[in-house]
């Protein structure tokens, strides 16, 4: 039996990895604008400001570490 929202949660996890974040939450909630998910920076291992589903897919990492502040080439 598939977990509810499993595909969306995996997509969120993959997109987070692409922008340097690791998903902390293990359960799917919803993609609604007011619902946030917890992430931590893969460089510092510190939790960052919670992000909603859309902000992660738009590429907003919300981290202020040196690696994330460095412009992408």
GROMACS .gro file of N, CA and C in nm:
model
  219
    1UNK      N    1   0.083  -0.118   0.000
    1UNK     CA    2   0.000   0.000   0.000
    1UNK      C    3   0.088   0.125   0.000
    2UNK      N    4   0.059   0.218  -0.089
    2UNK     CA    5   0.137   0.341  -0.098
    2UNK      C    6   0.100   0.437   0.015
    3UNK      N    7   0.199   0.510   0.062
    3UNK     CA    8   0.173   0.613   0.161
    3UNK      C    9   0.106   0.731   0.094
    4UNK      N   10   0.015   0.795   0.166
    4UNK     CA   11  -0.054   0.911   0.112
    4UNK      C   12   0.048   1.022   0.087
    5UNK      N   13   0.052   1.072  -0.034
    5UNK     CA   14   0.143   1.180  -0.067
    5UNK      C   15   0.288   1.138  -0.082
    6UNK      N   16   0.315   1.009  -0.088
    6UNK     CA   17   0.451   0.959  -0.096
    6UNK      C   18   0.530   1.014  -0.214
    7UNK      N   19   0.463   1.024  -0.329
    7UNK     CA   20   0.530   1.076  -0.449
    7UNK      C   21   0.565   1.223  -0.430
    8UNK      N   22   0.474   1.297  -0.370
    8UNK     CA   23   0.497   1.440  -0.348
    8UNK      C   24   0.607   1.463  -0.246
    9UNK      N   25   0.608   1.381  -0.142
    9UNK     CA   26   0.712   1.393  -0.039
    9UNK      C   27   0.849   1.360  -0.098
   10UNK      N   28   0.855   1.259  -0.182
   10UNK     CA   29   0.983   1.224  -0.245
   10UNK      C   30   1.028   1.334  -0.341
   11UNK      N   31   0.934   1.393  -0.414
   11UNK     CA   32   0.968   1.505  -0.503
   11UNK      C   33   1.018   1.624  -0.423
   12UNK      N   34   0.956   1.649  -0.309
   12UNK     CA   35   0.999   1.758  -0.221
   12UNK      C   36   1.138   1.731  -0.166
   13UNK      N   37   1.164   1.607  -0.129
   13UNK     CA   38   1.296   1.568  -0.077
   13UNK      C   39   1.404   1.586  -0.185
   14UNK      N   40   1.374   1.542  -0.307
   14UNK     CA   41   1.470   1.554  -0.419
   14UNK      C   42   1.497   1.700  -0.454
   15UNK      N   43   1.393   1.781  -0.458
   15UNK     CA   44   1.410   1.922  -0.492
   15UNK      C   45   1.488   1.993  -0.381
   16UNK      N   46   1.464   1.955  -0.257
   16UNK     CA   47   1.540   2.011  -0.145
   16UNK      C   48   1.688   1.979  -0.158
   17UNK      N   49   1.719   1.855  -0.194
   17UNK     CA   50   1.860   1.816  -0.214
   17UNK      C   51   1.925   1.898  -0.325
   18UNK      N   52   1.849   1.927  -0.429
   18UNK     CA   53   1.903   2.003  -0.542
   18UNK      C   54   1.943   2.145  -0.502
   19UNK      N   55   1.878   2.201  -0.400
   19UNK     CA   56   1.913   2.337  -0.356
   19UNK      C   57   1.990   2.336  -0.225
   20UNK      N   58   2.039   2.218  -0.185
   20UNK     CA   59   2.126   2.210  -0.069
   20UNK      C   60   2.057   2.197   0.065
   21UNK      N   61   1.935   2.144   0.064
   21UNK     CA   62   1.860   2.126   0.188
   21UNK      C   63   1.821   1.980   0.206
   22UNK      N   64   1.813   1.938   0.331
   22UNK     CA   65   1.771   1.802   0.363
   22UNK      C   66   1.638   1.810   0.436
   23UNK      N   67   1.539   1.735   0.390
   23UNK     CA   68   1.406   1.736   0.451
   23UNK      C   69   1.411   1.670   0.588
   24UNK      N   70   1.360   1.738   0.690
   24UNK     CA   71   1.357   1.684   0.826
   24UNK      C   72   1.226   1.612   0.851
   25UNK      N   73   1.115   1.668   0.803
   25UNK     CA   74   0.984   1.607   0.823
   25UNK      C   75   0.973   1.477   0.745
   26UNK      N   76   0.905   1.380   0.803
   26UNK     CA   77   0.892   1.249   0.739
   26UNK      C   78   0.751   1.223   0.688
   27UNK      N   79   0.656   1.307   0.723
   27UNK     CA   80   0.517   1.285   0.684
   27UNK      C   81   0.469   1.393   0.588
   28UNK      N   82   0.392   1.350   0.488
   28UNK     CA   83   0.333   1.443   0.394
   28UNK      C   84   0.215   1.512   0.462
   29UNK      N   85   0.206   1.643   0.445
   29UNK     CA   86   0.093   1.719   0.499
   29UNK      C   87   0.004   1.761   0.383
   30UNK      N   88   0.046   1.863   0.311
   30UNK     CA   89  -0.024   1.911   0.192
   30UNK      C   90   0.063   2.014   0.122
   31UNK      N   91   0.026   2.051   0.002
   31UNK     CA   92   0.101   2.154  -0.071
   31UNK      C   93   0.043   2.292  -0.049
   32UNK      N   94  -0.055   2.305   0.042
   32UNK     CA   95  -0.118   2.434   0.068
   32UNK      C   96  -0.016   2.538   0.111
   33UNK      N   97  -0.041   2.662   0.075
   33UNK     CA   98   0.052   2.771   0.099
   33UNK      C   99   0.085   2.791   0.247
   34UNK      N  100  -0.010   2.767   0.336
   34UNK     CA  101   0.011   2.793   0.479
   34UNK      C  102   0.082   2.679   0.553
   35UNK      N  103   0.105   2.567   0.486
   35UNK     CA  104   0.168   2.451   0.550
   35UNK      C  105   0.317   2.451   0.518
   36UNK      N  106   0.400   2.437   0.621
   36UNK     CA  107   0.545   2.440   0.601
   36UNK      C  108   0.609   2.307   0.636
   37UNK      N  109   0.726   2.285   0.579
   37UNK     CA  110   0.807   2.166   0.605
   37UNK      C  111   0.941   2.212   0.659
   38UNK      N  112   0.997   2.132   0.747
   38UNK     CA  113   1.126   2.166   0.808
   38UNK      C  114   1.240   2.107   0.727
   39UNK      N  115   1.344   2.188   0.707
   39UNK     CA  116   1.463   2.147   0.634
   39UNK      C  117   1.585   2.186   0.713
   40UNK      N  118   1.698   2.119   0.683
   40UNK     CA  119   1.825   2.162   0.739
   40UNK      C  120   1.926   2.172   0.625
   41UNK      N  121   2.023   2.259   0.644
   41UNK     CA  122   2.126   2.283   0.544
   41UNK      C  123   2.218   2.161   0.538
   42UNK      N  124   2.255   2.117   0.417
   42UNK     CA  125   2.345   2.002   0.406
   42UNK      C  126   2.489   2.040   0.438
   43UNK      N  127   2.519   2.169   0.438
   43UNK     CA  128   2.656   2.215   0.465
   43UNK      C  129   2.681   2.232   0.615
   44UNK      N  130   2.587   2.297   0.684
   44UNK     CA  131   2.606   2.327   0.826
   44UNK      C  132   2.530   2.233   0.918
   45UNK      N  133   2.436   2.156   0.864
   45UNK     CA  134   2.349   2.066   0.940
   45UNK      C  135   2.256   2.141   1.035
   46UNK      N  136   2.244   2.272   1.017
   46UNK     CA  137   2.156   2.354   1.100
   46UNK      C  138   2.020   2.365   1.033
   47UNK      N  139   1.914   2.368   1.115
   47UNK     CA  140   1.781   2.385   1.060
   47UNK      C  141   1.765   2.525   1.005
   48UNK      N  142   1.696   2.536   0.893
   48UNK     CA  143   1.669   2.665   0.831
   48UNK      C  144   1.523   2.700   0.854
   49UNK      N  145   1.487   2.821   0.815
   49UNK     CA  146   1.349   2.865   0.828
   49UNK      C  147   1.258   2.767   0.754
   50UNK      N  148   1.147   2.725   0.815
   50UNK     CA  149   1.057   2.631   0.746
   50UNK      C  150   1.011   2.685   0.611
   51UNK      N  151   1.003   2.598   0.514
   51UNK     CA  152   0.966   2.635   0.378
   51UNK      C  153   0.835   2.567   0.341
   52UNK      N  154   0.754   2.631   0.256
   52UNK     CA  155   0.637   2.561   0.206
   52UNK      C  156   0.673   2.489   0.076
   53UNK      N  157   0.585   2.406   0.031
   53UNK     CA  158   0.609   2.321  -0.086
   53UNK      C  159   0.652   2.403  -0.208
   54UNK      N  160   0.580   2.511  -0.236
   54UNK     CA  161   0.609   2.590  -0.356
   54UNK      C  162   0.742   2.663  -0.346
   55UNK      N  163   0.778   2.713  -0.228
   55UNK     CA  164   0.903   2.788  -0.217
   55UNK      C  165   1.024   2.698  -0.243
   56UNK      N  166   1.014   2.572  -0.207
   56UNK     CA  167   1.124   2.479  -0.235
   56UNK      C  168   1.134   2.455  -0.385
   57UNK      N  169   1.020   2.439  -0.451
   57UNK     CA  170   1.022   2.415  -0.596
   57UNK      C  171   1.063   2.539  -0.675
   58UNK      N  172   1.048   2.656  -0.614
   58UNK     CA  173   1.095   2.779  -0.680
   58UNK      C  174   1.243   2.803  -0.653
   59UNK      N  175   1.303   2.723  -0.565
   59UNK     CA  176   1.447   2.731  -0.542
   59UNK      C  177   1.489   2.820  -0.427
   60UNK      N  178   1.396   2.859  -0.340
   60UNK     CA  179   1.431   2.942  -0.225
   60UNK      C  180   1.482   2.852  -0.113
   61UNK      N  181   1.613   2.859  -0.083
   61UNK     CA  182   1.666   2.768   0.018
   61UNK      C  183   1.650   2.820   0.160
   62UNK      N  184   1.646   2.951   0.180
   62UNK     CA  185   1.624   3.007   0.313
   62UNK      C  186   1.741   2.991   0.407
   63UNK      N  187   1.858   2.960   0.355
   63UNK     CA  188   1.977   2.940   0.438
   63UNK      C  189   2.075   3.054   0.415
   64UNK      N  190   2.145   3.092   0.520
   64UNK     CA  191   2.238   3.205   0.512
   64UNK      C  192   2.384   3.161   0.528
   65UNK      N  193   2.413   3.034   0.507
   65UNK     CA  194   2.551   2.987   0.522
   65UNK      C  195   2.636   3.036   0.404
   66UNK      N  196   2.766   3.026   0.417
   66UNK     CA  197   2.857   3.074   0.312
   66UNK      C  198   2.835   3.005   0.178
   67UNK      N  199   2.810   2.874   0.181
   67UNK     CA  200   2.790   2.800   0.056
   67UNK      C  201   2.664   2.847  -0.017
   68UNK      N  202   2.557   2.872   0.057
   68UNK     CA  203   2.433   2.916  -0.007
   68UNK      C  204   2.439   3.062  -0.050
   69UNK      N  205   2.521   3.142   0.014
   69UNK     CA  206   2.535   3.283  -0.026
   69UNK      C  207   2.621   3.299  -0.149
   70UNK      N  208   2.706   3.202  -0.175
   70UNK     CA  209   2.793   3.207  -0.293
   70UNK      C  210   2.707   3.199  -0.419
   71UNK      N  211   2.728   3.291  -0.514
   71UNK     CA  212   2.647   3.289  -0.637
   71UNK      C  213   2.672   3.161  -0.717
   72UNK      N  214   2.564   3.109  -0.774
   72UNK     CA  215   2.576   2.990  -0.859
   72UNK      C  216   2.629   3.029  -0.995
   73UNK      N  217   2.710   2.941  -1.051
   73UNK     CA  218   2.769   2.969  -1.183
   73UNK      C  219   2.696   2.890  -1.288
   0.00000   0.00000   0.00000
